[in-house]
Amino acid sequence: MASSSVSWGIEIGAAAIKAVKVEATGDGGVRLLEYANIQHPKPLSTPDINPNDVLRVSLGALTSQHDLSKAQIAISVPGHSAFARFAKLPPVEPKKVPDIVKFEAMQQIPFPLEQVEWDYQTFVTPDSPDVEVGIFAITREKVMERLSMLEEFGIAPSHVVLSPIAVYNALAYDLGFDNQTPGTIIVDVGTTSTDLVIATPGRMWVRTFPIGGHQFTEGLVEQFSLSYSKAEKLKREAEDSTHARQIFQAMRPSFANLAQDIQRSIGYYQSLNRDAELTRLIGVGSTFLLPGLRKFLKQQLSIDVYRVEEFKKLRADGEAEQRFNAVSLNFATAYGLALQGLGLNAVGGNLMPVSVLRRSMWREKVPYFGIAAGIAVAASASMFLFPLRDGQAAREHQAPMVVREAADKFKQLKAEADAAGVLAAIETDTKAAGLMAMLDRRHVFQQLTADVQSLLDAAEARRSGWAAEQQVPEVPGPAFLVHSVATRYLPPVAAVEGDPAMQGGEVAPDPLQIAAFPRVECTITLHTDQGEPGKFVRDVAERWMRTMKARKGAAYAVVAADRWASVKDEKGGDDVAQAPMPGDGSGGRGAFGGALAPGGERGARRISGTEDGVVMLPDGTMGQMSRRIRGAILVGGADGPEIIGGAGGSKQSVDAAADVDKLADFAAIGATSEPPRRGATVTGTWYIVFKPAEADAAQDGGAK
């Protein structure tokens, strides 16, 4: 079993894997046993590389050079890949805090809780009754992807911690943070992002922004037209270079961006905590080795700036301590992770999936279960003979006469009860059960909304750089505009006797093989102005659909044809907002989003989600559409005026027509128009299928 007094802290960074092995000395201190700094063959931020392949090479080097068994293991996840939210709790009893925190987590985390791993830490400020909570979360997909890679190399961590929390724990332990410690800003500049932690007595606050050593390197690549690897080497050797002045001049914009984001973070924190006094900044990370960075930040922020030179409470034997202190600037995160494994952390936040921890504990206890099972078998065998002997003796003796008479009487009474129908099955009333069943799957549309949002997010992420990649003009605005999302429930279709499919006749088309399950047909209509819309939609739609189909643990399965989305160019110049949408006028109750009704150019708009024919006039009033006259909408009740010009025309019809003409004129005055969009309309259809667990297992087995 893993020792609770020895711990490995492993930071899997974008430039290297840094690991520290420490041991608790029993007096509250720790001793350094080993450390490792495995540089990646190429930084993970290098263009055109596969990060997972690079990580496997570095993890293989780590496990081949160091024994990671018989010790607790804590790993980090980058701050930019997780969530850290802070909020003040209302005054409640301590036993109700977990329920309040869970409610707060549902509001703060932008994913359903069943799709994330999350934990929290409460903070209490001295001399203040307020309780603040820090909520930390990561999507289950991301953490399981990282754990599956570690499992390939036999690494079984028991702690998964955000990098900024690990850095805070390292400095809080080593510098002895307490209620008298002045307000401190901790800045950890990584390869692709920077973690900023603000520590004040009794609490901490975290923000991550996308500026790191990668941006400094990119500045050199653009200024001197170098390859990425040569620019990285030039950055490290800048101080000793004969062109140091030109090198630092090329990196100056990155210096300014870093200082600006730090200043913005400090300003935001102080707007929330006006009584906070921040007196110093402590920097960690190899970027702080750049000459002039500390001086620049001190001038820009008007605050004292320090960097970690050594860890005061970490001791080692012989020259190992001196060697480690020389590189300690890069090991703050690994040090904090190792302290977490020993239970010496100031802030919690373990994002390790509980199911994985249980499996790990079970594997460790299996040998002990085997020993216990052997003892139990031996004890059972020793006691088995006594019941066997007693049972044999009982069978050799006949039951007394009174017992036999009672048994015969029971059989007689049971036969009479059967004949009278007393024991027949009672028909139950299923109305109450049916009403309760209406609550089943009520969360499906919330999940569907999240799916649609993930499609829009994927399109926004792909839009960045699309114009340059396709060599087309860049288009402002969002990648997709949503016109409508419509849903239609389809019940399962079961084969019965007489079905053509059972008799060898024509089989109903079911190319996706989902007709046997209850399902919902989802149709989305979008508009895009991106250049090369066909390529753009195909790229985004196929990537998104692969993600949806591969998702595990959702309430339903996503099924769609290979080309589930179609694109129609709008070369005619028509206003897309005026075009008819799926569900307009005849859509099901699941449709949402709207479009202009016929006659909408006169200022009347159909109200989506209501009964057919309900319209809103420009003055905000609503009415029932009776008919259209000369492009306008005549509003009236079910017994509205007759058709003008018909055989039954009357003065009332003529007056109504005149009123409509006046309404059309007023509507034309108040109507607004938008510039026409010249892009493409995207229509996609997929299905969300409710399959039982055994059906999923059968399909998986068949695929294998």
XYZ file of C-alpha atoms in Angstrom:
704
model
C 0.000 0.000 0.000
C 1.058 3.595 -0.592
C 2.698 5.179 2.418
C 0.900 8.190 3.870
C 4.217 9.707 5.021
C 5.830 9.802 1.547
C 4.373 11.719 -1.361
C 5.161 12.535 -4.999
C 3.989 15.860 -6.422
C 3.935 15.782 -10.240
C 3.311 18.905 -12.322
C 2.617 18.077 -15.968
C 3.443 21.397 -17.598
C 3.597 22.613 -21.181
C 7.414 22.738 -21.202
C 8.405 19.957 -18.803
C 7.292 17.467 -16.178
C 8.505 18.508 -12.737
C 8.239 16.074 -9.840
C 9.190 16.239 -6.165
C 9.244 13.362 -3.668
C 9.078 14.426 -0.012
C 8.748 12.685 3.330
C 7.065 13.950 6.495
C 9.629 14.127 9.343
C 7.060 13.922 12.146
C 7.757 17.385 13.584
C 5.658 19.217 11.000
C 8.562 19.509 8.546
C 9.344 17.709 5.286
C 12.494 16.250 3.782
C 13.364 16.148 0.080
C 14.014 12.594 -1.147
C 14.104 13.005 -4.942
C 13.199 15.468 -7.652
C 12.976 15.297 -11.439
C 12.854 17.855 -14.242
C 11.961 16.033 -17.487
C 12.029 18.529 -20.365
C 9.642 17.742 -23.214
C 11.286 17.044 -26.595
C 9.353 20.129 -27.729
C 7.105 22.486 -25.729
C 3.443 21.574 -26.020
C 2.813 25.069 -27.410
C 4.992 24.326 -30.455
C 2.830 24.501 -33.610
C 2.014 21.305 -35.532
C 2.821 18.754 -32.807
C 0.649 16.188 -31.056
C 0.744 17.077 -27.323
C -0.265 13.559 -26.235
C 2.652 11.990 -28.107
C 5.075 14.414 -26.466
C 3.605 13.739 -23.017
C 3.947 9.974 -23.451
C 7.661 10.344 -24.187
C 8.206 12.462 -21.052
C 6.064 10.231 -18.824
C 8.006 7.198 -20.021
C 11.265 8.922 -19.078
C 9.886 9.813 -15.624
C 8.720 6.285 -14.770
C 11.917 4.693 -16.099
C 14.163 6.949 -13.994
C 12.149 7.071 -10.745
C 10.140 4.607 -8.658
C 6.675 6.085 -8.100
C 5.275 3.139 -6.128
C 4.648 2.957 -2.379
C 3.905 6.674 -2.103
C 0.959 9.032 -2.376
C 0.793 10.762 -5.781
C -0.740 14.181 -6.466
C -0.915 15.621 -9.989
C -1.903 19.067 -11.234
C -4.239 20.312 -13.939
C -3.652 23.758 -15.495
C -5.743 26.619 -14.210
C -6.982 27.468 -17.709
C -8.494 23.984 -18.166
C -10.614 24.126 -14.994
C -12.876 26.515 -13.093
C -12.306 28.480 -9.894
C -15.215 30.559 -8.640
C -15.599 32.452 -5.359
C -18.768 33.634 -3.648
C -19.997 34.765 -0.236
C -22.484 32.490 1.512
C -25.570 33.724 3.319
C -25.507 33.289 7.111
C -26.694 29.703 7.748
C -26.075 26.935 10.245
C -22.815 25.024 9.651
C -24.678 21.783 8.898
C -26.498 23.511 6.000
C -23.337 24.821 4.355
C -22.880 21.784 2.013
C -26.415 22.225 0.637
C -25.896 25.960 0.104
C -22.540 25.307 -1.582
C -24.095 22.730 -3.907
C -26.765 25.238 -4.913
C -24.062 27.865 -5.491
C -22.040 25.381 -7.562
C -25.030 24.783 -9.832
C -25.156 28.537 -10.476
C -21.402 29.095 -10.909
C -20.282 26.028 -12.899
C -21.286 26.311 -16.593
C -21.929 22.561 -16.903
C -24.390 20.154 -15.273
C -22.866 18.861 -12.028
C -23.082 15.256 -13.233
C -20.610 16.147 -16.018
C -17.911 17.613 -13.767
C -15.705 16.720 -10.813
C -15.846 19.488 -8.230
C -14.820 20.333 -4.683
C -14.934 23.392 -2.466
C -13.124 25.199 0.347
C -14.672 27.643 2.815
C -12.788 30.720 4.019
C -13.417 32.727 7.178
C -11.827 36.152 7.595
C -10.705 37.130 11.121
C -13.091 39.533 12.879
C -15.752 39.007 10.195
C -18.880 36.834 10.304
C -18.881 36.393 6.512
C -18.122 32.962 5.074
C -16.686 32.794 1.571
C -16.496 29.646 -0.528
C -14.107 28.725 -3.312
C -15.580 26.255 -5.817
C -13.147 24.324 -8.025
C -14.267 22.136 -10.939
C -13.104 20.382 -14.096
C -15.077 18.476 -16.704
C -15.051 14.738 -16.143
C -13.979 14.192 -19.751
C -10.747 16.172 -19.295
C -9.719 14.575 -16.013
C -10.484 11.041 -17.234
C -8.420 11.663 -20.378
C -5.445 12.670 -18.230
C -5.900 9.732 -15.806
C -6.157 7.193 -18.645
C -2.822 8.412 -20.039
C -1.175 8.131 -16.605
C -2.596 4.634 -16.203
C -0.657 3.543 -19.291
C 2.523 4.148 -17.284
C 1.297 2.670 -14.007
C 0.780 6.061 -12.328
C -2.243 5.998 -10.000
C -2.697 9.410 -8.349
C -4.911 9.953 -5.326
C -5.113 13.768 -5.715
C -5.931 15.980 -8.716
C -5.381 19.650 -7.870
C -5.510 22.955 -9.771
C -2.030 24.395 -10.337
C -2.772 27.793 -8.690
C -4.022 26.035 -5.533
C -0.834 23.946 -5.399
C 1.324 27.085 -5.730
C -0.627 28.773 -2.943
C -0.231 25.707 -0.671
C 3.539 25.662 -1.284
C 4.075 29.304 -0.321
C 1.501 29.255 2.496
C 3.379 26.335 4.104
C 6.918 27.541 3.389
C 6.351 31.204 4.319
C 3.982 30.436 7.187
C 0.900 32.358 6.069
C -1.324 33.295 9.028
C -3.758 36.012 10.100
C -0.899 38.527 10.363
C 0.528 37.907 6.882
C 0.287 40.998 4.648
C -1.733 40.854 1.457
C 0.350 38.928 -1.102
C 0.022 38.534 -4.870
C 1.467 35.267 -6.199
C 2.155 35.216 -9.953
C 3.093 31.917 -11.607
C 4.020 32.568 -15.248
C 3.772 29.286 -17.138
C 4.379 28.411 -20.759
C 0.924 29.210 -22.140
C -0.880 30.945 -19.264
C -0.350 32.774 -15.984
C -1.968 31.893 -12.655
C -2.518 34.835 -10.319
C -3.352 34.102 -6.672
C -4.212 36.828 -4.166
C -3.672 35.727 -0.542
C -5.068 37.760 2.341
C -5.614 36.669 5.962
C -8.123 33.815 5.966
C -8.820 33.665 2.242
C -7.441 33.328 -1.287
C -8.617 34.258 -4.793
C -7.544 32.886 -8.189
C -7.547 34.115 -11.771
C -5.867 32.620 -14.851
C -5.196 34.591 -18.043
C -3.686 33.445 -21.368
C -0.258 35.098 -21.280
C 2.897 33.054 -20.698
C 6.378 32.303 -21.901
C 4.899 31.214 -25.240
C 3.931 34.814 -26.030
C 7.468 36.000 -25.278
C 8.836 33.369 -27.671
C 6.307 34.288 -30.371
C 7.520 37.887 -30.161
C 11.033 36.738 -31.057
C 9.723 34.524 -33.864
C 7.939 37.474 -35.478
C 10.734 40.005 -34.901
C 13.693 37.905 -36.088
C 11.924 35.394 -38.409
C 13.233 32.411 -36.435
C 11.835 28.924 -35.947
C 10.003 28.361 -32.674
C 12.737 26.166 -31.188
C 15.496 28.681 -32.047
C 13.447 31.557 -30.616
C 12.939 29.573 -27.385
C 16.673 29.015 -27.096
C 17.367 32.698 -27.822
C 14.944 33.724 -25.055
C 16.735 31.545 -22.489
C 20.141 32.908 -23.477
C 19.000 36.527 -23.895
C 21.014 37.911 -20.966
C 24.334 36.650 -22.348
C 23.608 37.501 -25.984
C 25.392 40.343 -27.779
C 21.953 41.382 -29.084
C 20.334 41.517 -25.656
C 18.919 44.999 -26.240
C 17.143 43.995 -29.453
C 15.857 40.774 -27.855
C 14.284 42.547 -24.891
C 12.864 45.215 -27.184
C 11.096 42.472 -29.167
C 9.646 41.018 -25.937
C 8.580 44.376 -24.520
C 4.943 44.103 -25.795
C 4.611 40.803 -23.920
C 6.016 42.461 -20.772
C 3.395 45.202 -21.106
C 0.538 42.722 -21.682
C 1.563 40.734 -18.593
C 1.674 43.845 -16.418
C -1.663 45.036 -17.795
C -3.437 41.748 -16.993
C -1.936 41.664 -13.502
C -3.072 45.245 -12.898
C -6.557 44.444 -14.225
C -6.847 41.405 -11.928
C -5.742 43.403 -8.889
C -8.222 46.155 -9.714
C -11.086 43.697 -10.048
C -10.232 41.996 -6.750
C -10.031 45.313 -4.909
C -13.389 46.354 -6.343
C -14.864 43.293 -4.596
C -12.777 43.664 -1.426
C -12.259 47.365 -0.852
C -10.540 46.846 2.500
C -7.846 44.545 1.059
C -4.265 45.840 1.365
C -1.833 44.235 -1.094
C 1.797 45.017 -0.276
C 3.984 42.577 -2.236
C 4.174 40.363 -5.321
C 6.002 37.010 -5.356
C 6.861 35.531 -8.737
C 7.450 31.876 -9.617
C 8.116 30.211 -12.944
C 11.173 30.348 -15.218
C 9.885 33.475 -17.002
C 10.819 35.442 -13.869
C 14.465 34.640 -14.682
C 14.278 37.142 -17.549
C 16.403 40.172 -16.571
C 14.445 43.341 -16.061
C 11.037 41.685 -15.592
C 10.864 42.306 -11.840
C 11.973 45.910 -12.249
C 9.443 46.472 -15.019
C 6.568 45.046 -12.945
C 7.592 47.103 -9.906
C 7.473 50.296 -11.991
C 4.150 49.433 -13.594
C 2.372 48.144 -10.470
C 4.006 50.363 -7.807
C 4.468 47.356 -5.545
C 7.469 45.383 -4.233
C 8.259 42.390 -6.474
C 10.155 39.303 -5.277
C 10.832 35.886 -6.713
C 11.301 32.508 -5.001
C 14.996 31.814 -4.474
C 14.678 28.792 -2.144
C 12.228 26.894 0.051
C 12.972 27.490 3.717
C 11.160 24.495 5.221
C 12.261 21.860 2.711
C 15.433 20.112 3.835
C 17.621 17.619 1.989
C 20.789 15.612 2.643
C 24.171 16.900 1.507
C 24.468 18.868 -1.712
C 20.979 17.877 -2.904
C 19.461 20.811 -1.013
C 21.763 23.323 -2.709
C 21.129 21.850 -6.150
C 17.373 21.898 -5.616
C 17.353 25.492 -4.349
C 19.064 26.574 -7.563
C 15.992 25.436 -9.558
C 13.318 25.939 -6.883
C 11.728 28.784 -8.879
C 10.254 26.133 -11.209
C 9.162 23.642 -8.532
C 6.587 25.599 -6.519
C 3.642 23.729 -8.043
C 5.230 20.275 -7.590
C 6.179 21.167 -4.001
C 2.596 22.211 -3.223
C 1.261 18.984 -4.756
C 3.586 16.866 -2.618
C 2.384 18.723 0.488
C -1.202 17.939 -0.562
C -0.353 14.230 -0.610
C 0.971 14.511 2.971
C -2.077 16.443 4.172
C -0.062 19.612 4.879
C -2.039 21.786 2.471
C -3.801 24.973 3.560
C -6.525 24.782 0.861
C -8.248 21.635 -0.362
C -9.920 21.030 -3.694
C -9.287 17.424 -4.731
C -10.828 16.843 -8.192
C -10.028 13.121 -8.274
C -13.125 11.141 -9.419
C -14.574 9.197 -6.496
C -15.223 6.155 -8.695
C -11.534 5.930 -9.637
C -10.473 6.258 -5.996
C -12.796 3.423 -5.012
C -11.388 1.129 -7.689
C -7.857 1.939 -6.558
C -8.691 1.206 -2.902
C -10.379 -2.042 -3.897
C -7.293 -3.231 -5.796
C -5.125 -2.558 -2.756
C -7.444 -4.502 -0.446
C -7.985 -7.542 -2.695
C -5.116 -9.588 -1.113
C -6.551 -9.000 2.349
C -9.993 -10.033 1.148
C -8.486 -13.308 -0.111
C -6.997 -14.084 3.287
C -10.274 -13.252 5.008
C -12.203 -15.427 2.549
C -9.899 -18.396 3.276
C -10.472 -18.046 6.999
C -14.227 -17.821 6.457
C -14.258 -20.986 4.312
C -12.332 -22.916 6.942
C -14.704 -21.761 9.695
C -17.753 -22.628 7.592
C -16.426 -26.096 6.818
C -15.852 -26.801 10.521
C -19.452 -25.875 11.339
C -21.109 -27.503 8.326
C -21.251 -31.024 9.771
C -23.416 -30.073 12.743
C -26.391 -28.684 10.766
C -26.082 -31.574 8.298
C -26.335 -34.109 11.095
C -29.330 -32.366 12.679
C -31.128 -32.142 9.334
C -30.714 -35.833 8.673
C -32.122 -36.655 12.105
C -35.150 -34.412 11.497
C -35.963 -36.087 8.174
C -35.976 -39.531 9.796
C -38.832 -38.562 12.163
C -42.431 -38.091 10.912
C -44.297 -34.932 11.815
C -46.799 -35.237 14.694
C -50.475 -35.863 13.833
C -51.561 -32.322 14.847
C -49.096 -30.812 12.378
C -50.339 -32.983 9.509
C -53.965 -32.081 10.313
C -53.122 -28.379 10.271
C -51.380 -28.716 6.890
C -54.379 -30.546 5.391
C -56.735 -27.871 6.718
C -54.583 -25.157 5.107
C -54.736 -26.849 1.712
C -58.558 -27.156 1.966
C -59.036 -23.488 2.866
C -56.714 -22.348 0.102
C -58.643 -24.357 -2.495
C -61.937 -22.795 -1.323
C -60.406 -19.305 -1.515
C -59.181 -19.953 -5.052
C -62.624 -21.119 -6.097
C -64.214 -17.972 -4.651
C -61.726 -15.725 -6.507
C -60.498 -14.145 -3.321
C -56.848 -14.685 -4.206
C -57.134 -13.368 -7.784
C -54.821 -10.573 -8.857
C -56.136 -7.083 -8.141
C -56.221 -4.654 -11.057
C -54.273 -1.564 -10.062
C -55.029 2.033 -11.004
C -52.009 3.410 -12.857
C -53.152 7.045 -13.083
C -50.982 8.181 -10.176
C -47.990 6.312 -11.567
C -48.588 7.939 -14.954
C -48.625 11.406 -13.406
C -45.373 10.706 -11.584
C -43.816 9.406 -14.803
C -44.319 12.838 -16.371
C -41.359 14.007 -14.285
C -39.042 11.486 -15.953
C -36.449 12.982 -18.268
C -37.529 16.514 -17.437
C -33.867 17.513 -17.606
C -33.475 16.431 -21.232
C -34.178 19.856 -22.732
C -31.717 21.460 -20.337
C -29.099 19.017 -21.643
C -30.200 19.666 -25.244
C -29.766 23.412 -24.702
C -26.249 22.764 -23.406
C -25.548 20.638 -26.523
C -26.669 23.456 -28.835
C -24.531 25.914 -26.865
C -21.523 23.610 -27.243
C -22.095 23.645 -31.039
C -22.068 27.447 -31.024
C -18.953 27.481 -28.818
C -17.211 25.054 -31.200
C -18.095 27.306 -34.135
C -16.765 30.392 -32.317
C -13.508 28.590 -31.521
C -13.125 27.507 -35.163
C -13.952 31.010 -36.478
C -10.699 32.315 -35.026
C -8.178 32.107 -37.823
C -10.655 30.708 -40.380
C -10.443 33.725 -42.698
C -6.636 33.600 -42.754
C -6.626 29.833 -43.219
C -9.063 29.934 -46.172
C -7.664 33.219 -47.538
C -11.058 34.902 -47.525
C -12.137 38.247 -46.049
C -12.672 38.155 -42.299
C -16.350 38.456 -41.287
C -17.266 40.273 -38.061
C -19.923 39.005 -35.697
C -20.687 35.492 -34.434
C -19.930 32.358 -36.445
C -23.559 31.192 -36.340
C -26.859 33.014 -35.868
C -29.595 30.706 -34.558
C -32.889 30.978 -36.416
C -34.704 28.092 -34.787
C -34.315 24.842 -32.887
C -37.272 22.457 -33.224
C -37.868 19.119 -31.530
C -40.328 16.317 -32.284
C -40.891 13.301 -30.065
C -41.043 9.945 -31.882
C -42.310 6.896 -29.962
C -40.648 3.514 -30.417
C -41.909 1.310 -33.236
C -42.000 -2.371 -32.250
C -42.367 -5.245 -34.722
C -45.670 -7.114 -34.268
C -47.454 -9.954 -36.051
C -48.663 -8.845 -39.430
C -45.883 -6.291 -39.791
C -44.383 -6.407 -43.314
C -40.962 -6.682 -41.732
C -42.095 -9.893 -39.979
C -43.604 -11.357 -43.179
C -40.693 -10.624 -45.466
C -42.415 -7.631 -47.030
C -41.064 -4.127 -47.471
C -39.249 -2.959 -44.333
C -39.831 0.577 -43.114
C -36.660 2.646 -43.670
C -34.560 2.864 -40.522
C -30.965 3.580 -41.669
C -29.877 4.726 -38.204
C -31.450 1.658 -36.492
C -33.141 3.699 -33.795
C -36.838 3.112 -34.530
C -37.100 0.608 -31.678
C -36.271 3.276 -29.081
C -38.078 6.410 -27.924
C -36.304 9.407 -29.444
C -36.527 13.083 -30.159
C -35.854 14.499 -33.618
C -33.918 17.781 -33.316
C -33.758 20.231 -36.211
C -31.653 23.375 -36.072
C -31.559 26.217 -38.579
C -28.586 28.574 -38.529
C -27.175 31.413 -40.560
C -23.468 31.971 -41.230
C -21.578 34.695 -43.042
C -18.215 32.939 -42.898
C -16.231 32.574 -46.072
C -16.319 29.109 -47.657
C -19.475 28.317 -45.643
C -19.684 24.724 -46.872
C -16.196 23.882 -45.626
C -16.739 25.818 -42.408
C -19.993 24.063 -41.553
C -18.654 20.635 -42.513
C -15.556 21.155 -40.350
C -17.489 22.386 -37.287
C -20.489 20.047 -37.647
C -18.482 16.855 -38.099
C -16.128 17.634 -35.191
C -19.045 18.519 -32.919
C -21.058 15.439 -33.850
C -18.068 13.149 -33.212
C -17.776 14.673 -29.743
C -21.488 14.188 -29.069
C -21.449 10.550 -30.217
C -18.362 9.714 -28.141
C -19.712 11.307 -24.961
C -20.227 8.972 -22.019
C -22.573 9.252 -19.073
C -25.193 11.462 -20.761
C -28.949 10.969 -20.305
C -29.291 9.951 -23.942
C -27.312 8.892 -26.999
C -26.819 11.258 -29.938
C -27.375 9.657 -33.372
C -27.133 11.324 -36.758
C -26.356 10.603 -40.371
C -22.783 11.121 -41.616
C -23.782 14.367 -43.337
C -26.337 15.588 -40.838
C -26.054 19.276 -41.724
C -26.748 20.848 -45.119
C -25.744 24.287 -46.394
C -27.702 26.486 -48.796
C -26.018 29.565 -50.231
C -28.100 32.751 -50.125
C -26.871 34.332 -53.363
C -30.163 36.044 -54.115
C -29.569 38.701 -51.458
C -32.849 38.008 -49.603
C -32.936 38.974 -45.964
C -32.407 35.674 -44.124
C -34.447 36.985 -41.178
C -37.514 37.093 -43.492
C -37.074 33.568 -44.842
C -39.498 30.875 -43.575
C -38.036 28.645 -40.869
C -38.715 25.042 -39.897
C -41.633 25.052 -37.486
C -43.000 28.454 -38.594
C -46.743 28.233 -38.596
C -46.852 24.438 -38.200
C -44.037 23.589 -35.815
C -44.544 21.374 -32.790
C -44.652 22.541 -29.223
C -40.946 21.887 -28.961
C -40.075 24.734 -31.383
C -38.503 27.865 -30.060
C -37.026 30.914 -31.815
C -39.185 32.879 -34.259
C -39.453 34.421 -37.701
C -41.527 37.162 -39.252
C -45.035 36.052 -40.168
C -46.452 36.776 -43.610
C -47.231 40.456 -43.581
C -44.377 41.061 -41.158
C -42.994 43.745 -43.424
C -45.962 45.807 -42.298
C -44.814 45.698 -38.689
C -46.864 42.716 -37.393
C -44.894 39.766 -36.031
C -46.080 36.233 -35.287
C -45.598 35.293 -31.622
C -43.504 32.064 -31.496
C -44.590 29.371 -29.069
C -48.310 30.460 -29.077
C -51.323 29.266 -30.976
C -51.316 29.673 -34.756
C -52.384 33.096 -35.912
C -51.470 35.138 -32.838
C -49.551 38.266 -33.897
C -48.010 41.297 -32.219
C -48.628 44.745 -33.711
C -46.021 47.564 -33.672
C -47.697 49.193 -30.653
C -47.137 46.019 -28.578
C -50.779 44.784 -28.607
C -51.673 41.224 -29.641
C -54.628 39.816 -31.565
C -55.869 36.878 -33.606
C -54.931 36.936 -37.310
C -58.094 36.640 -39.405
C -56.719 37.111 -42.919
C -54.202 39.050 -45.008
C -55.206 42.030 -47.147
C -52.722 43.643 -49.580
C -49.730 42.355 -47.617
C -51.072 43.402 -44.182
C -52.554 41.248 -41.433
C -56.187 41.797 -40.441
C -56.519 41.240 -36.698
C -59.846 40.097 -35.272
C -61.585 37.301 -33.416
C -62.787 33.973 -34.725
C -65.932 35.662 -36.109
C -64.015 38.355 -37.968
C -65.222 40.310 -41.034
C -66.011 38.517 -44.244
C -63.691 38.427 -47.253
C -63.711 41.743 -49.121
C -65.107 41.382 -52.600
C -66.927 38.139 -51.818
C -70.555 37.433 -52.400
C -71.405 38.228 -48.807
C -69.595 41.620 -48.724
C -71.021 44.291 -46.474
C -70.326 47.805 -45.210
C -68.614 46.223 -42.205
C -66.131 44.518 -44.560
C -65.439 47.770 -46.394
C -64.814 49.629 -43.113
C -62.544 46.820 -41.922
C -60.521 47.005 -45.135
C -60.078 50.761 -44.715
C -58.906 50.273 -41.121
C -56.383 47.681 -42.281
C -54.964 50.065 -44.885
C -54.459 52.667 -42.145
C -52.807 50.040 -39.944
C -50.494 49.073 -42.780
C -49.427 52.687 -43.269
C -48.677 53.143 -39.541
C -46.804 49.806 -39.472
C -44.695 50.827 -42.462
C -43.704 54.035 -40.656
C -42.656 52.174 -37.484
C -41.049 49.160 -39.154
C -37.293 48.841 -39.083
C -35.114 46.966 -41.505
C -31.742 45.379 -41.206
C -29.075 45.278 -43.893
C -29.390 42.064 -45.899
C -27.044 39.264 -45.031
C -25.271 37.439 -47.815
C -24.192 34.122 -46.423
C -25.626 30.637 -46.110
C -28.444 28.898 -44.297
C -27.479 25.766 -42.388
C -30.053 23.095 -41.590
C -29.127 20.097 -39.465
C -31.052 17.158 -38.051
C -29.990 14.710 -35.372
C -31.713 12.447 -32.881
C -31.407 12.048 -29.142
C -32.203 8.414 -28.392
C -33.142 6.947 -25.027
C -31.543 3.515 -25.063
C -31.570 1.169 -22.077
C -28.191 0.281 -20.624
C -28.373 -3.284 -21.942
C -28.928 -1.970 -25.471
C -25.794 0.180 -25.269
C -23.786 -2.755 -23.946
C -25.047 -5.006 -26.749
C -24.122 -2.449 -29.401
C -20.653 -1.975 -27.912
C -20.112 -5.714 -27.877
C -21.259 -6.043 -31.471
C -18.902 -3.275 -32.556
C -15.978 -5.013 -30.902
